[in-house]
Coordinates of C-alpha atoms in Angstrom, one line a residue:
Chain A
M22 CA 22.0 -19.2 -24.7
L23 CA 19.8 -16.3 -25.9
R24 CA 22.2 -15.4 -28.7
D25 CA 20.6 -18.2 -30.8
I26 CA 17.4 -16.3 -31.4
T27 CA 17.3 -15.8 -35.2
I28 CA 13.9 -14.3 -36.1
G29 CA 14.5 -10.8 -37.5
Q30 CA 18.3 -10.9 -37.4
Y31 CA 20.2 -9.6 -40.3
Y32 CA 22.3 -12.2 -42.0
P33 CA 25.1 -10.7 -44.0
A34 CA 25.7 -12.2 -47.5
D35 CA 26.4 -11.0 -51.0
S36 CA 23.3 -11.7 -52.9
V37 CA 20.9 -10.0 -55.3
I38 CA 18.2 -9.9 -52.7
H39 CA 20.6 -8.1 -50.2
K40 CA 21.3 -5.4 -52.9
L41 CA 17.8 -4.6 -53.6
D42 CA 16.3 -1.3 -52.4
P43 CA 14.4 -1.7 -49.1
R44 CA 11.3 -0.2 -50.6
T45 CA 11.3 -2.9 -53.3
K46 CA 11.6 -5.6 -50.7
L47 CA 8.8 -4.1 -48.5
M48 CA 6.5 -3.8 -51.5
A49 CA 7.4 -7.4 -52.6
T50 CA 6.8 -8.7 -49.1
M51 CA 3.3 -7.1 -49.0
V52 CA 2.5 -8.6 -52.4
Y53 CA 3.7 -11.9 -51.2
I54 CA 1.7 -11.8 -48.0
L55 CA -1.4 -10.9 -50.0
S56 CA -0.8 -13.8 -52.4
L57 CA -0.6 -16.3 -49.5
F58 CA -4.3 -15.6 -48.8
L59 CA -5.4 -15.7 -52.4
F60 CA -4.5 -19.2 -53.4
R61 CA -7.2 -21.9 -53.0
S62 CA -5.9 -24.7 -55.3
L63 CA -2.8 -26.9 -55.4
A64 CA -1.7 -25.0 -58.6
G65 CA -1.9 -21.8 -56.7
F66 CA 0.0 -23.3 -53.8
A67 CA 2.7 -24.6 -56.3
A68 CA 3.2 -21.1 -57.8
V69 CA 3.6 -19.6 -54.2
T70 CA 6.1 -22.3 -53.3
L71 CA 8.1 -21.8 -56.4
G72 CA 8.2 -18.0 -55.9
L73 CA 9.2 -18.4 -52.2
F74 CA 12.0 -20.9 -52.8
L75 CA 13.4 -19.1 -55.8
V76 CA 13.8 -16.0 -53.6
I77 CA 15.3 -18.1 -50.7
L78 CA 17.8 -19.6 -53.2
L79 CA 18.8 -16.1 -54.4
S80 CA 19.1 -14.6 -51.0
K81 CA 22.1 -17.1 -50.1
V82 CA 20.7 -17.3 -46.6
P83 CA 21.1 -21.0 -45.4
F84 CA 17.7 -22.6 -45.3
G85 CA 18.4 -24.1 -41.9
Y86 CA 19.0 -20.8 -40.3
M87 CA 15.6 -19.6 -41.6
V88 CA 13.7 -22.7 -40.4
K89 CA 15.2 -22.0 -36.9
G90 CA 12.9 -19.0 -36.8
L91 CA 9.8 -21.2 -37.1
K92 CA 10.4 -22.5 -33.6
A93 CA 8.7 -19.4 -32.3
I94 CA 5.4 -20.2 -33.9
V95 CA 5.2 -23.9 -33.3
V96 CA 2.5 -23.4 -30.5
I97 CA 0.2 -21.1 -32.7
L98 CA 0.7 -23.5 -35.6
L99 CA -0.5 -26.5 -33.5
I100 CA -3.5 -24.6 -32.2
T101 CA -4.5 -23.4 -35.6
V102 CA -4.2 -26.9 -37.0
I103 CA -6.1 -28.6 -34.2
F104 CA -9.0 -26.0 -34.5
N105 CA -9.2 -26.3 -38.2
L106 CA -9.1 -30.0 -38.1
F107 CA -11.8 -30.6 -35.6
L108 CA -14.1 -27.7 -36.0
T109 CA -14.7 -27.5 -39.6
P110 CA -18.2 -28.8 -40.6
G111 CA -18.6 -31.0 -43.6
E112 CA -18.2 -34.6 -44.8
P113 CA -16.8 -36.7 -41.9
L114 CA -13.8 -38.8 -42.7
I115 CA -13.0 -40.3 -39.3
S116 CA -15.1 -39.8 -36.2
F117 CA -14.6 -41.1 -32.7
W118 CA -16.3 -40.1 -29.5
K119 CA -17.5 -36.4 -30.0
L120 CA -14.7 -35.6 -32.4
R121 CA -14.7 -35.9 -36.0
I122 CA -12.3 -34.9 -38.8
T123 CA -13.9 -33.7 -42.0
E124 CA -12.4 -33.6 -45.5
E125 CA -12.9 -29.8 -45.5
G126 CA -11.2 -29.7 -42.1
L127 CA -8.2 -31.6 -43.3
K128 CA -7.8 -29.4 -46.3
N129 CA -8.3 -26.2 -44.3
A130 CA -5.8 -27.3 -41.6
G131 CA -3.2 -28.1 -44.2
F132 CA -3.5 -24.8 -46.1
M133 CA -3.6 -22.8 -42.9
A134 CA -0.4 -24.5 -41.6
V135 CA 1.3 -23.9 -44.9
R136 CA 0.2 -20.3 -45.0
L137 CA 1.4 -19.6 -41.6
I138 CA 4.8 -21.3 -42.3
Y139 CA 5.2 -19.4 -45.6
L140 CA 4.2 -16.1 -43.9
I141 CA 7.0 -16.4 -41.4
L142 CA 9.6 -17.7 -43.9
G143 CA 8.7 -15.0 -46.5
S144 CA 8.7 -12.1 -44.1
S145 CA 11.9 -13.3 -42.4
I146 CA 13.6 -13.0 -45.8
L147 CA 12.9 -9.3 -45.6
T148 CA 14.5 -8.9 -42.1
L149 CA 17.4 -11.3 -42.9
T150 CA 18.4 -9.5 -46.0
T151 CA 17.8 -5.9 -44.9
T152 CA 19.6 -4.2 -42.1
P153 CA 17.4 -2.4 -39.6
N154 CA 18.7 0.9 -40.8
Q155 CA 17.8 0.2 -44.4
L156 CA 14.4 -1.1 -43.4
T157 CA 13.4 2.0 -41.5
D158 CA 14.8 4.2 -44.2
G159 CA 12.6 2.4 -46.6
L160 CA 9.5 2.7 -44.5
E161 CA 10.1 6.3 -43.9
K162 CA 10.4 7.1 -47.6
S163 CA 7.6 4.8 -48.5
L164 CA 5.2 6.5 -45.9
R165 CA 6.4 10.1 -46.5
P166 CA 3.2 11.1 -48.2
L167 CA 1.4 10.6 -44.9
N168 CA 3.4 13.7 -43.6
K169 CA 0.8 15.8 -45.5
I170 CA -1.9 14.7 -43.1
H171 CA 0.3 15.3 -40.1
V172 CA 1.5 11.8 -39.3
P173 CA 4.9 12.1 -37.7
V174 CA 6.5 9.6 -40.2
H175 CA 10.1 10.5 -39.3
E176 CA 9.5 10.1 -35.6
I177 CA 7.8 6.8 -36.1
A178 CA 10.7 5.6 -38.2
M179 CA 13.2 6.8 -35.7
M180 CA 11.5 5.1 -32.9
M181 CA 11.3 1.8 -34.9
S182 CA 15.0 1.9 -35.7
I183 CA 15.9 2.6 -32.1
A184 CA 13.7 -0.2 -31.0
L185 CA 15.2 -2.5 -33.6
R186 CA 18.7 -1.5 -32.7
F187 CA 18.1 -2.2 -29.0
I188 CA 16.9 -5.8 -29.5
P189 CA 20.3 -7.3 -29.8
I190 CA 21.7 -5.1 -27.1
L191 CA 19.0 -6.0 -24.7
I192 CA 19.3 -9.8 -25.5
E193 CA 23.1 -9.5 -24.8
E194 CA 22.4 -7.7 -21.6
T195 CA 19.8 -10.3 -20.5
D196 CA 22.4 -13.0 -21.3
K197 CA 24.9 -11.2 -19.2
I198 CA 22.7 -10.6 -16.1
M199 CA 21.4 -14.2 -16.5
K200 CA 24.9 -15.5 -16.2
A201 CA 25.8 -13.2 -13.4
Q202 CA 22.9 -14.5 -11.3
L203 CA 23.5 -18.0 -12.4
A204 CA 27.1 -17.5 -11.0
R205 CA 25.4 -16.6 -7.7
G206 CA 23.4 -19.9 -7.7
A207 CA 20.2 -18.5 -9.2
D208 CA 18.0 -21.2 -10.8
F209 CA 15.7 -20.2 -13.7
E210 CA 14.6 -23.7 -14.8
S211 CA 13.4 -25.8 -11.9
G212 CA 10.2 -25.4 -9.8
N213 CA 6.7 -24.7 -10.7
L214 CA 5.2 -21.7 -12.5
V215 CA 5.0 -19.4 -9.3
K216 CA 8.7 -20.3 -8.4
K217 CA 9.8 -19.8 -11.9
A218 CA 8.1 -16.3 -12.1
K219 CA 9.8 -15.3 -8.8
A220 CA 13.1 -16.5 -10.1
M221 CA 12.7 -13.9 -12.9
V222 CA 12.9 -10.9 -10.5
P223 CA 16.7 -11.0 -10.2
L224 CA 16.9 -10.9 -14.0
L225 CA 14.1 -8.3 -14.7
V226 CA 14.9 -5.7 -12.2
P227 CA 18.6 -5.2 -13.4
L228 CA 17.4 -5.5 -17.0
F229 CA 14.8 -2.7 -16.6
I230 CA 17.2 -0.5 -14.8
S231 CA 19.8 -1.0 -17.6
A232 CA 17.2 -0.3 -20.3
F233 CA 16.3 3.0 -18.7
R234 CA 19.9 3.9 -18.2
R235 CA 20.6 3.2 -21.9
A236 CA 17.6 5.1 -23.1
N237 CA 18.7 8.0 -20.9
D238 CA 22.2 8.0 -22.3
L239 CA 20.9 7.7 -25.9
A240 CA 18.5 10.7 -25.4
L241 CA 21.5 12.7 -23.9
A242 CA 23.8 11.7 -26.9
M243 CA 21.2 12.7 -29.4
E244 CA 20.6 16.0 -27.7
A245 CA 24.3 16.7 -27.5
R246 CA 24.5 16.2 -31.3
C247 CA 21.6 18.7 -31.9
Y248 CA 19.1 16.1 -33.0
H249 CA 15.8 17.9 -33.7
G250 CA 13.7 15.6 -35.7
G251 CA 13.2 15.0 -39.4
D252 CA 12.8 18.6 -40.7
G253 CA 15.7 19.4 -43.1
R254 CA 17.5 16.4 -42.1
T255 CA 19.6 14.8 -45.0
K256 CA 20.9 11.3 -45.4
M257 CA 24.4 10.0 -45.9
K258 CA 23.2 7.3 -48.1
P259 CA 19.9 8.4 -49.7
L260 CA 17.8 5.6 -51.1
K261 CA 17.9 5.3 -54.9
Y262 CA 16.2 2.9 -57.2
K263 CA 18.7 0.9 -59.4
G264 CA 18.2 -1.3 -62.5
I265 CA 17.6 -4.5 -60.5
D266 CA 14.8 -2.9 -58.6
G267 CA 13.0 -2.3 -61.9
I268 CA 13.5 -6.0 -62.8
A269 CA 12.3 -7.0 -59.3
Y270 CA 9.1 -4.9 -59.6
L271 CA 8.4 -6.6 -62.9
L272 CA 9.0 -10.1 -61.6
V273 CA 6.7 -9.3 -58.5
G274 CA 4.0 -8.0 -60.8
G275 CA 4.3 -11.2 -62.9
Y276 CA 4.1 -13.3 -59.9
F277 CA 1.0 -11.5 -58.6
A278 CA -0.7 -11.8 -61.9
A279 CA 0.1 -15.5 -62.1
V280 CA -1.4 -16.1 -58.6
I281 CA -4.6 -14.2 -59.5
L282 CA -5.0 -16.0 -62.8
L283 CA -4.6 -19.4 -61.1
R284 CA -7.1 -18.4 -58.6
R285 CA -9.6 -17.5 -61.4
F286 CA -9.1 -20.5 -63.7
L287 CA -7.7 -23.4 -61.8
Chain B
M12 CA 42.5 -29.2 -4.9
S13 CA 42.8 -27.8 -8.4
I14 CA 41.1 -26.8 -11.6
I15 CA 42.3 -28.6 -14.7
L16 CA 41.3 -27.6 -18.3
D17 CA 42.1 -30.3 -20.8
K18 CA 42.2 -29.4 -24.5
V19 CA 39.3 -27.0 -24.2
N20 CA 37.8 -25.6 -27.4
Y21 CA 35.0 -23.1 -27.7
V22 CA 33.2 -21.8 -30.8
Y23 CA 30.6 -19.1 -30.7
S24 CA 27.5 -19.3 -32.9
E25 CA 28.6 -22.5 -34.5
K26 CA 27.8 -23.1 -38.2
T27 CA 26.5 -19.6 -38.9
A28 CA 28.0 -16.5 -40.6
Y29 CA 29.0 -15.2 -37.2
E30 CA 31.2 -18.2 -36.2
I31 CA 34.1 -17.4 -34.1
Q32 CA 36.5 -19.8 -32.4
A33 CA 37.0 -18.1 -29.0
L34 CA 39.2 -20.7 -27.4
K35 CA 41.7 -23.0 -29.1
N36 CA 43.1 -26.1 -27.3
I37 CA 43.5 -24.6 -23.8
N38 CA 45.4 -26.7 -21.4
L39 CA 45.7 -25.3 -17.9
K40 CA 46.2 -26.4 -14.3
I41 CA 45.2 -24.0 -11.5
D42 CA 46.5 -25.1 -8.1
D43 CA 44.9 -24.3 -4.8
G44 CA 45.8 -21.1 -3.3
E45 CA 47.4 -19.6 -6.5
F46 CA 47.1 -15.8 -7.4
I47 CA 46.7 -15.8 -11.1
G48 CA 46.5 -13.0 -13.5
V49 CA 45.0 -13.3 -17.0
I50 CA 45.8 -10.5 -19.5
G51 CA 45.1 -10.3 -23.2
H52 CA 43.7 -8.0 -25.8
T53 CA 40.0 -7.4 -26.3
G54 CA 38.5 -10.5 -27.8
S55 CA 41.4 -12.7 -26.9
G56 CA 39.1 -15.1 -25.1
K57 CA 39.8 -14.1 -21.4
S58 CA 36.1 -13.7 -20.5
T59 CA 35.2 -16.8 -22.4
L60 CA 37.9 -18.8 -20.6
I61 CA 36.8 -17.8 -17.1
Q62 CA 33.2 -18.5 -17.8
H63 CA 34.2 -22.1 -18.4
L64 CA 35.6 -22.3 -14.9
N65 CA 32.2 -22.5 -13.2
G66 CA 30.4 -24.2 -16.0
L67 CA 28.5 -21.2 -17.4
I68 CA 29.7 -21.9 -20.8
K69 CA 30.1 -25.5 -21.9
A70 CA 33.1 -26.2 -24.0
S71 CA 32.6 -27.2 -27.6
S72 CA 35.2 -29.9 -26.9
G73 CA 37.6 -30.9 -24.2
G74 CA 37.1 -31.5 -20.4
I75 CA 37.3 -29.5 -17.3
Y76 CA 38.0 -31.1 -13.9
Y77 CA 37.3 -29.6 -10.5
N78 CA 39.1 -31.4 -7.7
G79 CA 39.4 -34.3 -10.0
Q80 CA 35.7 -34.6 -10.9
D81 CA 34.6 -34.0 -14.5
I82 CA 32.2 -31.0 -14.3
Y83 CA 30.5 -32.1 -17.6
D84 CA 29.6 -35.4 -16.1
S85 CA 25.7 -35.7 -16.1
D86 CA 25.6 -36.4 -12.3
Y87 CA 27.8 -33.4 -11.5
K88 CA 25.9 -30.6 -9.8
L89 CA 26.9 -27.4 -11.6
K90 CA 25.0 -25.3 -9.1
E91 CA 27.2 -26.4 -6.4
L92 CA 30.3 -25.7 -8.5
R93 CA 29.1 -22.1 -9.0
G94 CA 29.1 -21.7 -5.2
K95 CA 32.7 -23.0 -5.0
V96 CA 34.1 -21.1 -7.8
G97 CA 32.8 -17.5 -7.3
L98 CA 32.7 -15.5 -10.5
V99 CA 32.5 -11.7 -10.3
F100 CA 31.5 -10.4 -13.7
Q101 CA 32.6 -7.2 -15.3
Y102 CA 30.6 -4.2 -13.9
P103 CA 29.1 -6.6 -11.2
E104 CA 27.0 -3.8 -9.8
H105 CA 24.6 -4.2 -12.7
Q106 CA 23.3 -7.4 -11.2
L107 CA 22.2 -5.8 -8.0
F108 CA 18.4 -6.1 -7.7
E109 CA 17.1 -6.4 -4.1
A110 CA 15.6 -3.5 -2.0
T111 CA 18.6 -3.4 0.3
V112 CA 22.3 -4.1 -0.1
F113 CA 22.0 -6.6 2.7
A114 CA 19.2 -8.6 1.1
D115 CA 21.1 -8.6 -2.1
V116 CA 24.2 -10.1 -0.5
C117 CA 22.0 -12.8 1.0
F118 CA 20.8 -14.0 -2.4
G119 CA 24.0 -16.1 -3.1
P120 CA 24.0 -18.1 0.2
R121 CA 20.2 -18.5 0.1
N122 CA 20.6 -20.1 -3.3
R123 CA 23.3 -22.4 -2.0
G124 CA 20.6 -23.8 0.4
F125 CA 21.7 -22.1 3.7
S126 CA 19.1 -21.3 6.2
R127 CA 18.0 -17.6 6.6
K128 CA 20.1 -17.2 9.6
D129 CA 23.2 -18.7 8.2
S130 CA 22.8 -16.7 5.0
E131 CA 22.6 -13.5 7.0
L132 CA 25.6 -14.4 9.1
K133 CA 27.6 -15.1 5.9
A134 CA 26.3 -11.8 4.4
F135 CA 27.5 -9.9 7.5
A136 CA 30.9 -11.4 7.2
A137 CA 31.1 -10.7 3.4
L138 CA 30.1 -7.1 3.8
R139 CA 32.5 -6.6 6.6
S140 CA 35.3 -8.2 4.7
V141 CA 34.8 -5.9 1.6
G142 CA 35.0 -3.0 4.0
L143 CA 31.6 -1.4 3.2
S144 CA 30.5 0.8 6.0
E145 CA 27.4 -0.4 8.0
D146 CA 25.6 2.8 7.2
F147 CA 25.1 1.5 3.6
W148 CA 23.9 -2.0 4.4
Y149 CA 20.2 -1.3 4.6
R150 CA 20.0 1.3 1.9
S151 CA 18.9 0.6 -1.7
P152 CA 22.0 -0.5 -3.8
F153 CA 21.1 2.3 -6.2
E154 CA 21.9 5.0 -3.7
L155 CA 25.4 3.9 -3.5
S156 CA 28.5 5.4 -5.5
G157 CA 30.1 3.3 -8.2
G158 CA 32.9 2.0 -5.9
Q159 CA 30.6 1.1 -3.1
K160 CA 28.2 -0.7 -5.4
R161 CA 31.0 -2.7 -6.8
R162 CA 32.0 -3.7 -3.3
A163 CA 28.5 -4.7 -2.5
A164 CA 28.4 -6.8 -5.6
I165 CA 31.6 -8.6 -4.8
A166 CA 30.3 -9.2 -1.2
G167 CA 27.4 -10.9 -3.0
V168 CA 29.7 -13.4 -4.5
L169 CA 32.0 -13.8 -1.4
A170 CA 29.0 -14.5 0.8
M171 CA 28.7 -17.9 -0.9
E172 CA 32.0 -18.6 0.7
P173 CA 33.7 -19.8 -2.5
E174 CA 36.9 -21.7 -2.5
A175 CA 38.1 -19.9 -5.6
L176 CA 37.4 -16.3 -6.7
V177 CA 37.5 -15.3 -10.3
L178 CA 37.2 -11.6 -11.1
D179 CA 36.7 -10.2 -14.7
E180 CA 38.2 -6.8 -14.7
P181 CA 37.1 -5.7 -11.3
T182 CA 38.5 -2.3 -11.6
A183 CA 37.0 -1.2 -14.9
G184 CA 35.5 2.2 -14.7
L185 CA 36.8 3.0 -11.2
D186 CA 39.0 6.0 -10.3
P187 CA 42.6 5.2 -9.1
K188 CA 41.7 5.1 -5.5
G189 CA 38.7 2.8 -6.0
R190 CA 40.9 0.6 -8.1
D191 CA 43.6 0.2 -5.4
E192 CA 41.0 -0.4 -2.7
I193 CA 39.5 -3.3 -4.8
L194 CA 42.8 -4.8 -5.7
D195 CA 44.0 -4.6 -2.1
L196 CA 40.9 -6.2 -1.0
V197 CA 41.4 -9.1 -3.5
A198 CA 45.0 -9.5 -2.3
K199 CA 43.9 -9.5 1.3
L200 CA 41.4 -12.3 0.6
H201 CA 44.2 -14.4 -1.0
R202 CA 46.6 -13.7 1.8
E203 CA 44.3 -14.2 4.7
R204 CA 42.1 -17.1 3.4
Q205 CA 44.5 -18.7 1.0
M206 CA 41.7 -18.4 -1.6
T207 CA 42.6 -19.2 -5.1
V208 CA 42.2 -15.9 -7.1
I209 CA 42.1 -15.5 -10.8
L210 CA 42.2 -11.9 -11.9
V211 CA 41.4 -10.8 -15.4
S212 CA 42.8 -7.4 -16.1
H213 CA 43.9 -4.8 -18.7
S214 CA 46.4 -3.2 -16.6
M215 CA 50.0 -4.5 -16.7
E216 CA 50.9 -2.5 -13.5
D217 CA 48.0 -4.1 -11.6
V218 CA 48.9 -7.7 -12.4
A219 CA 52.6 -7.2 -12.0
K220 CA 52.0 -5.8 -8.5
Y221 CA 49.7 -8.5 -7.2
V222 CA 49.8 -11.9 -8.9
Q223 CA 52.3 -14.8 -8.7
R224 CA 51.5 -16.4 -12.0
L225 CA 50.5 -14.6 -15.2
I226 CA 48.7 -16.1 -18.2
V227 CA 48.7 -14.2 -21.5
M228 CA 45.9 -14.9 -23.9
N229 CA 46.1 -14.1 -27.6
R230 CA 43.4 -15.1 -30.2
G231 CA 42.0 -17.8 -28.1
S232 CA 45.2 -19.5 -27.2
I233 CA 47.6 -19.2 -24.2
L234 CA 50.7 -17.3 -25.3
Y235 CA 52.7 -17.2 -22.1
D236 CA 52.2 -18.7 -18.7
G237 CA 54.8 -17.9 -16.0
T238 CA 55.8 -15.5 -13.3
P239 CA 55.3 -11.8 -14.2
G240 CA 59.1 -11.5 -14.4
E241 CA 59.3 -14.3 -17.0
V242 CA 56.3 -13.1 -19.0
F243 CA 57.3 -9.4 -19.2
A244 CA 60.8 -10.4 -20.3
H245 CA 59.0 -11.0 -23.7
Y246 CA 58.0 -7.4 -23.8
R247 CA 58.8 -7.2 -27.6
E248 CA 56.5 -10.1 -28.4
L249 CA 53.8 -8.7 -26.1
E250 CA 53.8 -5.5 -28.0
E251 CA 53.2 -7.4 -31.3
V252 CA 50.0 -8.7 -29.9
G253 CA 48.9 -5.4 -28.8
L254 CA 49.9 -5.6 -25.2
A255 CA 52.8 -4.1 -23.3
A256 CA 55.0 -4.6 -20.2
P257 CA 54.8 -2.4 -17.1
Q258 CA 56.5 1.0 -17.6
V259 CA 59.1 0.0 -15.0
T260 CA 60.3 -2.9 -17.3
Y261 CA 60.9 -0.5 -20.1
L262 CA 62.8 1.7 -17.7
M263 CA 65.1 -1.2 -16.7
H264 CA 65.8 -2.3 -20.2
E265 CA 66.7 1.3 -21.1
L266 CA 69.1 1.5 -18.0
R267 CA 70.7 -1.7 -19.1
K268 CA 71.2 -0.4 -22.7
R269 CA 73.0 2.7 -21.1
G270 CA 75.4 0.3 -19.4
I271 CA 73.9 0.3 -15.9
P272 CA 73.6 -3.4 -15.0
A273 CA 70.1 -3.2 -13.3
A274 CA 68.1 -6.4 -13.4
G275 CA 65.8 -6.6 -16.4
T276 CA 63.1 -8.6 -14.9
A277 CA 61.8 -6.0 -12.4
T278 CA 58.1 -5.6 -12.9
T279 CA 57.1 -3.5 -10.0
L280 CA 58.4 -0.2 -8.5
D281 CA 59.7 -1.9 -5.4
E282 CA 61.8 -4.5 -7.3
A283 CA 63.1 -1.8 -9.6
K284 CA 64.1 0.3 -6.6
Q285 CA 65.9 -2.6 -5.1
S286 CA 67.8 -3.6 -8.1
I287 CA 68.8 0.1 -8.9
L288 CA 70.1 0.6 -5.4
Q289 CA 72.1 -2.7 -5.7
A290 CA 73.6 -1.6 -8.9
F291 CA 74.6 1.7 -7.3
S292 CA 76.1 0.3 -4.3
A293 CA 78.2 -2.1 -6.3
K294 CA 79.6 0.8 -8.2
H295 CA 80.1 3.5 -5.4
G296 CA 80.3 1.4 -2.3
S297 CA 77.4 1.6 0.2
V298 CA 74.7 4.2 -0.5
Q299 CA 72.4 5.6 2.1
R300 CA 68.8 4.7 1.5

């Protein structure tokens, strides 16, 4: 049932992308997201598409697996497309009743849809190829300078990694409790909205209790192992840039330059 | 009445990197009133198997028939099946959610469509049959001890008045006293109501003491299916798949090796005592018990 949720789940494979330093991947993802909102022409779009699909190919994550993650944004996608389609002023193409579709609207809707889809696909490459631990390590190290202005970087990173770590556990727990209540004849599907909301009580109460119990256990276990925050804490596998990271940075720089040039001249 | 599994296969996370075949070609016939034990190593497919029995998991291929009806038929009402095959999960106390124990036990029968009064009567009967003292009935389930919570949760399934009861490791995490109480309760339900009982367990001693038929799972297939005596005679093969026979069985084999002709199939303390006494009386004439 719930096991099939794929957004943000690590997908183990032996690829170049998996081997990159998480900081490189974070940086590249940011550059990629920026580039999504820079292109205005078909040529720019082609460049972004080329970049995206090259990375997907390199990552060895099955394309179908990635597309499954898009299900979550279908509604947002539809709303965006509809609003752009009907509410953009300009030269009308088709008009009926009070609605009209303009050429600009069509173009805007198309680009917006592509941008959203690419945004999810691109950022899911980051989480699909990086373990949560690596990801938070990368974040912690990239944000280290903020420590100087008293931002608790380590604590934030720790909270993030615990939260990420708990997602699959809580999904599994939900699955278990759901099955246990189904076995007692619970019905989560039929009925109107109020009835459905009521049907969630037997699921949510045990889930909250178990989440609190787990949080409590974890806090105790950390305390028992003398956890005291980030000061003086060393890592078993400290992050280190390797040769491929340099190449990756160069390629990302080249890609960004290309997108900017295309925006300027095409 | 019976439950029949016909060539059941189940694959977790099909077509991804996490793909695991949890069940391989399972054929099984469970007759009315049987007391069956299911043992196997962690990950052998025990839990997956029992979740098929009430339709919580749909087999990737193969068929399951309850009283001759195909449960995967589009007209078949799975909700009703779940009332007939009561499934008690591992750590069932984690599913308690109501404000009082009594209200929680009423949840199952209410879902089966019984009136409030009938549900309450069934809840009374169920709570009484699990032996939970009335002092606890109107308390919050979270004020109870581990063993009491588990009884309350089992009562929650019994209140639906199932025809078959499936329990997944009902004794996990309990102390020896709590363990014996739960198992005696299950044995009593089987004895007094002729209920079909399927008990998943890690403890060889437990299953040897209670069940009539024992199914050994290994890597998603059924390895052995027979009486505890028959199954534990394969104690060497069981060891190879990470299981073991009850300690009594080892003792009996050891005795035979030393030339004492005690029966090798004894699986419980009582059986062992009988056969050792017999061996002695054959040798030295009658022995006082």
